XYZ file of C-alpha atoms in Angstrom:
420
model
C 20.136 22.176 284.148
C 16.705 23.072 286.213
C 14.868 19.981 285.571
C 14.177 18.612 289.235
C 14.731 22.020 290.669
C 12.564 21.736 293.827
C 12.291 24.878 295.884
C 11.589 23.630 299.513
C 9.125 26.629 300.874
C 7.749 26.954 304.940
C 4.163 28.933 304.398
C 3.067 30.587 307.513
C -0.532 30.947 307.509
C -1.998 33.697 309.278
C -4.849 31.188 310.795
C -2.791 28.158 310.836
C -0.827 27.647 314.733
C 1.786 25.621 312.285
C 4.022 26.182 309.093
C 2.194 24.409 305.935
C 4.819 22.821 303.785
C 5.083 21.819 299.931
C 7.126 21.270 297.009
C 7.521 23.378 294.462
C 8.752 21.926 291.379
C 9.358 23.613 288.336
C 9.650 22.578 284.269
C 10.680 25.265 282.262
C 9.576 26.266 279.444
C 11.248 26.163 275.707
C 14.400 28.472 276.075
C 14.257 31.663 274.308
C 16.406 32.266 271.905
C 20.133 32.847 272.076
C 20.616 36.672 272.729
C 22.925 36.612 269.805
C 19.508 36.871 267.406
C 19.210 39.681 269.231
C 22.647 41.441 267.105
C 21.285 42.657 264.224
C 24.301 43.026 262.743
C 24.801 43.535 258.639
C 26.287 39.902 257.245
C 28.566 43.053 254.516
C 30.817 43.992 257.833
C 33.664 41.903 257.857
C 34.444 39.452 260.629
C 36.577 42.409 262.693
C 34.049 44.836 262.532
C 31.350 42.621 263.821
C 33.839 41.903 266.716
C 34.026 45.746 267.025
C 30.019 45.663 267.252
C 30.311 42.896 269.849
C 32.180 44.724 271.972
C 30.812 48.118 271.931
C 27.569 46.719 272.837
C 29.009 44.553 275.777
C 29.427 45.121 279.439
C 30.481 42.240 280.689
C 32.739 39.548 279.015
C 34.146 36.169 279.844
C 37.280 34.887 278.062
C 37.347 31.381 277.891
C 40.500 29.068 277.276
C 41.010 25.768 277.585
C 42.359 23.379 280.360
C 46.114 24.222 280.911
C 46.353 27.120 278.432
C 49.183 27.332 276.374
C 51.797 31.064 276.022
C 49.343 31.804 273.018
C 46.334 31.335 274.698
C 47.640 33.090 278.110
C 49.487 36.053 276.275
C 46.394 36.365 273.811
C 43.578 36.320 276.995
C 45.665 38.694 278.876
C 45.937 41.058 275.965
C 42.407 41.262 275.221
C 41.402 41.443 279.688
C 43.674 44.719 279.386
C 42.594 46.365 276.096
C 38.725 45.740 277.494
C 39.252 47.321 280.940
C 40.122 50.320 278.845
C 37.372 50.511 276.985
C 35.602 50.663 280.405
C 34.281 47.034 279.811
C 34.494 44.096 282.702
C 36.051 41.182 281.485
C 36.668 38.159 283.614
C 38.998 35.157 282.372
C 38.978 31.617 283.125
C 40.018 28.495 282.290
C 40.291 24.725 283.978
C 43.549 23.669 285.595
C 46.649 24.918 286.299
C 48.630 28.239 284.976
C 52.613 27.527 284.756
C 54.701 29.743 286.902
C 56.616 30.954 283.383
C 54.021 33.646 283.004
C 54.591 34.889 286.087
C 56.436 38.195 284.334
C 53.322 39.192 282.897
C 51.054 41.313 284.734
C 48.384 39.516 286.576
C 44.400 40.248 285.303
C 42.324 40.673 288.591
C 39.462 38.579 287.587
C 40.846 34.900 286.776
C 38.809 32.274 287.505
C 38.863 28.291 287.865
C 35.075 27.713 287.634
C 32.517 29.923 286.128
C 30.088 30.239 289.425
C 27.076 32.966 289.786
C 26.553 33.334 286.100
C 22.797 33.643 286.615
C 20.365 34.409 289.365
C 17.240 33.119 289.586
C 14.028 34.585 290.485
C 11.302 33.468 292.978
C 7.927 35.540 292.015
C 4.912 35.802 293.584
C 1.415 37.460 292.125
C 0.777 39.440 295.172
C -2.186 41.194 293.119
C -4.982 38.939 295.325
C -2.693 38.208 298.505
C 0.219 40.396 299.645
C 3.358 39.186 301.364
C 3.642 40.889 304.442
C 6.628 39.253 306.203
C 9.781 36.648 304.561
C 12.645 34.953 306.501
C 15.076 32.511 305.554
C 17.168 29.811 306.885
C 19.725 26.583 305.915
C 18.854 23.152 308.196
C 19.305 19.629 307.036
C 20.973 20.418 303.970
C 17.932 22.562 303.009
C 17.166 26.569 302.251
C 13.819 27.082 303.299
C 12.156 30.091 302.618
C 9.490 31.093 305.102
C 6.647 33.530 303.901
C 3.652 34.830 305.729
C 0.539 36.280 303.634
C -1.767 38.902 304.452
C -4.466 36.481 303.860
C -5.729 33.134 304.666
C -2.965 30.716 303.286
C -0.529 30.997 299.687
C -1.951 29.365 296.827
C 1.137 27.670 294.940
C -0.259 28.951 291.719
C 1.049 32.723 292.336
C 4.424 31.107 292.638
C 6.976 30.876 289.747
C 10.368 30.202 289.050
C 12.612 31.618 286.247
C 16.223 31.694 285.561
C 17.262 35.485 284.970
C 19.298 36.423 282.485
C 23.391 35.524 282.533
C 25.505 38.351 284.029
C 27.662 37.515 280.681
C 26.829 39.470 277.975
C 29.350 37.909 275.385
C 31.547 34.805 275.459
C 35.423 34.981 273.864
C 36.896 31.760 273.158
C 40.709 31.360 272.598
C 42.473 29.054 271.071
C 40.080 26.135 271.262
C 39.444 24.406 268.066
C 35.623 23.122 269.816
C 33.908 24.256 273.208
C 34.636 20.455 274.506
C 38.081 21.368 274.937
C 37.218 23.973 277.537
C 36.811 20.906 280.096
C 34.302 21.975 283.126
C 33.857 24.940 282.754
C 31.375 24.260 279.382
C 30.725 20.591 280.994
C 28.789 22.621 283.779
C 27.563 25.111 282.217
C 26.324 24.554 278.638
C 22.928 26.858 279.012
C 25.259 29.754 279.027
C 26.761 28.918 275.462
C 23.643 28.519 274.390
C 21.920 31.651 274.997
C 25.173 33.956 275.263
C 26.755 34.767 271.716
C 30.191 33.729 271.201
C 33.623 34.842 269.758
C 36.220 31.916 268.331
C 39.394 33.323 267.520
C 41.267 30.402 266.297
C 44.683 29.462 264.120
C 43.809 25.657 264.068
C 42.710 23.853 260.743
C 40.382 21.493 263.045
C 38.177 24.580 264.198
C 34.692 24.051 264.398
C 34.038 27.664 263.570
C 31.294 26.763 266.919
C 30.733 30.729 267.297
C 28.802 33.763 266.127
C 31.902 35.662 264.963
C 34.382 33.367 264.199
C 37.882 34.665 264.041
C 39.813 31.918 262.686
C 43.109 32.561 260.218
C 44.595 29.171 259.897
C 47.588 30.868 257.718
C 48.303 33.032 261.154
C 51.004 31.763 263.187
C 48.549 32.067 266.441
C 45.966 33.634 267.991
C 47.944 36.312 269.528
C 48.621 37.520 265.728
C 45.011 37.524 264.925
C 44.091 39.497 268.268
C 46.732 41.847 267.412
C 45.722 42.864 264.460
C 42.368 43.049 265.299
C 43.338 44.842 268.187
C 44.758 47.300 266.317
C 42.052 47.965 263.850
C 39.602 48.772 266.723
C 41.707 51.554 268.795
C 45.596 51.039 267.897
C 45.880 53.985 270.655
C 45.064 51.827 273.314
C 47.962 48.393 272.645
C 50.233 49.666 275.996
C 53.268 47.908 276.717
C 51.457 45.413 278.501
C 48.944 44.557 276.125
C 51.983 44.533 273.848
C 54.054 42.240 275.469
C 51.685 39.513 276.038
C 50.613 39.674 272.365
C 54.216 39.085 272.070
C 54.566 36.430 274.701
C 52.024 34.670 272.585
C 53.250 34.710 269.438
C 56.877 33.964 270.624
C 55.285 31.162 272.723
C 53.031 29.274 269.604
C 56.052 29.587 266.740
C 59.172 29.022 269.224
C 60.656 32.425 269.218
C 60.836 32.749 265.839
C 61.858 29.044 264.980
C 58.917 26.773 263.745
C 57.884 26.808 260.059
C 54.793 28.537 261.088
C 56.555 31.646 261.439
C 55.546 33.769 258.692
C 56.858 37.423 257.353
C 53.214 39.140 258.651
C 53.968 37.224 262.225
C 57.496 38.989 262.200
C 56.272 42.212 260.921
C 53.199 42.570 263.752
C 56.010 41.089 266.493
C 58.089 44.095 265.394
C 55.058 46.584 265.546
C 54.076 45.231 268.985
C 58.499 45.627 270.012
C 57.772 49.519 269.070
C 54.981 49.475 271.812
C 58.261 48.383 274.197
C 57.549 44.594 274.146
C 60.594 43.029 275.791
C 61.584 40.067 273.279
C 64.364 39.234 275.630
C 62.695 39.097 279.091
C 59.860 36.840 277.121
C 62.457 34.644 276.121
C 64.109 34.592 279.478
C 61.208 33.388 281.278
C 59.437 30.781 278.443
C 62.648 29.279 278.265
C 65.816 29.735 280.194
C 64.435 30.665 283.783
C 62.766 28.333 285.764
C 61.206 27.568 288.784
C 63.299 25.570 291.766
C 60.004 23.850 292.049
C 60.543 22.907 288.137
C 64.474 21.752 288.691
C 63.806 19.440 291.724
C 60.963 17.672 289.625
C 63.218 17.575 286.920
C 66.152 16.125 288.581
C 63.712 13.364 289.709
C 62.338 12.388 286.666
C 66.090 12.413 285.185
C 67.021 10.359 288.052
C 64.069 7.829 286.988
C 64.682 7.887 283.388
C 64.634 4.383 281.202
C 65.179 3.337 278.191
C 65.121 0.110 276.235
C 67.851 -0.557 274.188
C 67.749 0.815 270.683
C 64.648 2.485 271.439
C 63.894 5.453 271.048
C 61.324 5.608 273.628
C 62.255 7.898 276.788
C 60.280 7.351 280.053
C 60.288 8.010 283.669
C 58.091 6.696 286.719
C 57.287 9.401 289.347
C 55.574 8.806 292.487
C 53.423 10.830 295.338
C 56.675 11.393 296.764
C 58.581 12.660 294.200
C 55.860 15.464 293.460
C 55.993 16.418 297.623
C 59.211 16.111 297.999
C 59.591 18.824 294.546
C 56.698 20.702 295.965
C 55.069 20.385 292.236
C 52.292 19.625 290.808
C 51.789 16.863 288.072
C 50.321 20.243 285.973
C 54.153 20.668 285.368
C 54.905 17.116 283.512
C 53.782 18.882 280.152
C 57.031 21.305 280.813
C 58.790 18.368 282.215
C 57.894 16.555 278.708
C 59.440 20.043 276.513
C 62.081 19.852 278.660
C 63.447 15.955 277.724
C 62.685 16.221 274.024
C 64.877 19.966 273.822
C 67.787 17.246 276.171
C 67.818 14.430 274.151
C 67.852 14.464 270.832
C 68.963 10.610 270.092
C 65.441 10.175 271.796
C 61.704 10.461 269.392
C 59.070 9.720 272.432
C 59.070 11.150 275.537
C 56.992 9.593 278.356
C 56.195 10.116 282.130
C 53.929 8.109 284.121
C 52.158 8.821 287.473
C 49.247 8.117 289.673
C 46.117 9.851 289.726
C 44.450 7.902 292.145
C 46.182 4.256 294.308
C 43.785 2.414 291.059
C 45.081 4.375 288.181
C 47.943 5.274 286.659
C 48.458 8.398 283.893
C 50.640 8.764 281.125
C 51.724 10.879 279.586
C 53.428 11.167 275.779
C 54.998 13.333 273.496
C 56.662 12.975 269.856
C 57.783 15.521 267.354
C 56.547 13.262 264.154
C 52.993 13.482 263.592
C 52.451 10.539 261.901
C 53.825 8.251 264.803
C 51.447 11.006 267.001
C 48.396 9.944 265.126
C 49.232 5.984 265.335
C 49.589 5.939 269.106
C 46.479 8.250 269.801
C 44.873 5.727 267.043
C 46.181 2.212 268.966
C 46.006 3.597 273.073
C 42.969 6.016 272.560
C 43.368 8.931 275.454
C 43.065 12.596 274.922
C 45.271 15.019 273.070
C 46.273 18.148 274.779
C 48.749 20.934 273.806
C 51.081 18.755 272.263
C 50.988 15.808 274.261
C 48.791 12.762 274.531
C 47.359 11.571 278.085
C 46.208 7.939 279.010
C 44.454 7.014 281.810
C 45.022 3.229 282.940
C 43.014 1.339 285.352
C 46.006 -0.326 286.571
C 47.978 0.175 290.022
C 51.176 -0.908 288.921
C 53.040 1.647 286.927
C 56.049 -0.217 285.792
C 53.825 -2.883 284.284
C 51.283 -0.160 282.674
C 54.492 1.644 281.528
C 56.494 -1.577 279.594
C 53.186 -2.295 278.002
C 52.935 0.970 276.682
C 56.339 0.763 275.463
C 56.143 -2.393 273.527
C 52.669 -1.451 272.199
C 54.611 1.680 270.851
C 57.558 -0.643 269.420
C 55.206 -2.477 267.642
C 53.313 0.400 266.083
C 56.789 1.451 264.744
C 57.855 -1.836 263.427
C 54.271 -2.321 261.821
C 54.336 -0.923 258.359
């Protein structure tokens, strides 16, 4: 991250009639080591209690989910942004991509963010112990910040100078609901020195969990994340789960088992859903808005793609072209398809694969897919590559024409299901 740092710095001399220039360029040295060696904590507490440690001795937290977050993720972050202002701790949140208008009930953390930006200053020193500086000025021209200094003596020798990263504003990471820190997108992409040297929380459900942090909090018999914040929630200060906090635990839970409906739904997920109901979660209004109510911009891309759909005789492939226009014209973003995706497989049952295609750029053309059987999941991520996310699979194409990329993803999909 600071290899070919070069700090561009204007030395006025006190003898010299003009400004002496140079490059500083600086190599750092070996990293110290992560700050989490710095926890002495004892390996007999249990996984909670360590969390408890984290947090007592923490000032400043980011919560980390990944691109697109799912209800469980959203309701699970918000939770935990809540309970920690309460403890008198700032926690920040953020995540890559868009947020769906459906948790737009919930009450709104202050400190969301899209890109994790000024997470650590760095520090220009100069041994003034031979040479003071009596006089420092600064300016931006052609593209540059120069720094303009002015010793008490004779000219700056560039050994006094050096250059060190300070240490992260962050003093713990949270990560929700990712199974590795890849799946975070950008925001670890840019900014992997902070996962090294920051120590980390992974609260998990999934099987595939790297267990990547220095608490892991991962329960792959809960029925979400939400469930294993609550109850860790609860063990640190019960006192403190308000109706919000409680309702967006709820929101979660609801959110990753279907209101109550998918076989992950356990009797421990019903009983902490009814604990978190006594703290005035409103099951209903959750419902209402995750899936009955939704946004006109939501309908009008709907009644597009419905208007678009095809399908190939006794196929059970469902698809639908949309174009620039459609997504103007809707005044949505192609962040909604995922929704768009729930929305045809809850409309149709005669159908098994659910597609929608669009352009990312005049070149390329996206799909995306979604399927309720697993198996057929695995075989088309296996034969069209692409990236699973939240349910669905996307595949980027280097091909303008969408109609052609789309037929030859349908009969690449027939085949897979005819192939035994």
């Amino acid at each position: 991250m600071f290899d070919n740092i070069a700090i561009h710095l204007l030395l006025y001399t006190t003898n010299l009639e003009f400004p002496k220039t140079f490059n500083f360029y600086f190599f750092p040295p070996k990293a110290d080591p992560p700050l989490a060696e710095t926890f002495n904590y004892s390996m007999s507490l249990s996984p909670n209690e360590q969390f408890r440690k984290f947090l007592e001795d923490s000032k400043n937290i980011l919560l980390l989910l990944t691109e697109n977050p799912t209800a469980d993720a959203v309701g699970s972050a918000w939770a935990l942004y809540f309970f920690l202002e309460k403890k008198g701790i700032i926690p920040s949140i953020a995540f890559s991509n868009h947020l769906s208008s459906k948790f737009d009930f919930l009450p709104r953390p202050k400190r969301i963010l899209e890109e994790v930006s000024g997470a650590r200053d760095f520090v220009l020193s100069f041994d003034i112990s031979r040479n003071k500086i009596i006089g420092i000025k600064q300016e931006e021209k052609d593209n540059k910040f120069n720094i303009y200094l002015t010793p008490e003596h004779g000219s700056v020798d560039p050994r006094d100078f050096s250059f060190i990263p300070a240490k992260f504003k962050y003093d713990l990471i949270i990560v929700i609901g990712s199974s590795d820190l890849e799946k975070l997108g950008s925001i670890y992409a840019d900014n992997t020195d902070l996962f090294f040297e920051v120590p980390i929380v992974n609260i998990d459900h999934k099987s595939d969990n790297d267990h990547f942090g220095q608490i892991n909090l991962v329960d792959v018999t809960a029925s979400s994340c939400s469930e294993i914040l609550a109850e860790s929630l609860k063990s640190i200060d019960a006192s403190l789960i308000d109706e919000n906090i409680a309702t967006a635990l709820l929101t979660g839970i609801i959110g990753a088992t279907d209101s109550f409906q998918k076989k992950n739904t356990t009797p421990k997920s019903l009983a902490i859903s009814a604990e978190l109901m006594d703290k005035s979660a409103d099951q209903q209004t959750i419902v209402r808005w995750l899936y009955k109510t939704q946004p006109l911009h939501i309908l009008k891309l709907w009644g597009r793609t419905m208007a678009k759909l095809k399908s190939e005789n006794d196929s059970p492939i469902i698809w639908s072209e949309l174009t620039v226009e459609d997504f103007v014209q809707s005044r949505s973003k192609t962040e909604d398809l995922p929704l768009i995706l729930e929305k045809l497989q809850e409309n149709y049952s005669d159908g098994k694969i659910f597609m929608t295609l669009h352009k990312e750029t005049p070149q390329t053309s996206v799909a995306l897919i979604r399927t309720a059987d697993p198996e057929l999941a695995k075989k088309i991520y296996l034969a069209l590559g692409g990236e699973i996310r939240h349910g669905y699979l996307k595949i980027k194409v280097e091909n303008e024409n969408m109609s052609e990329v789309g037929r030859a993803i349908v009969e690449k999909i027939h085949n897979l299901r005819t192939t035994k």
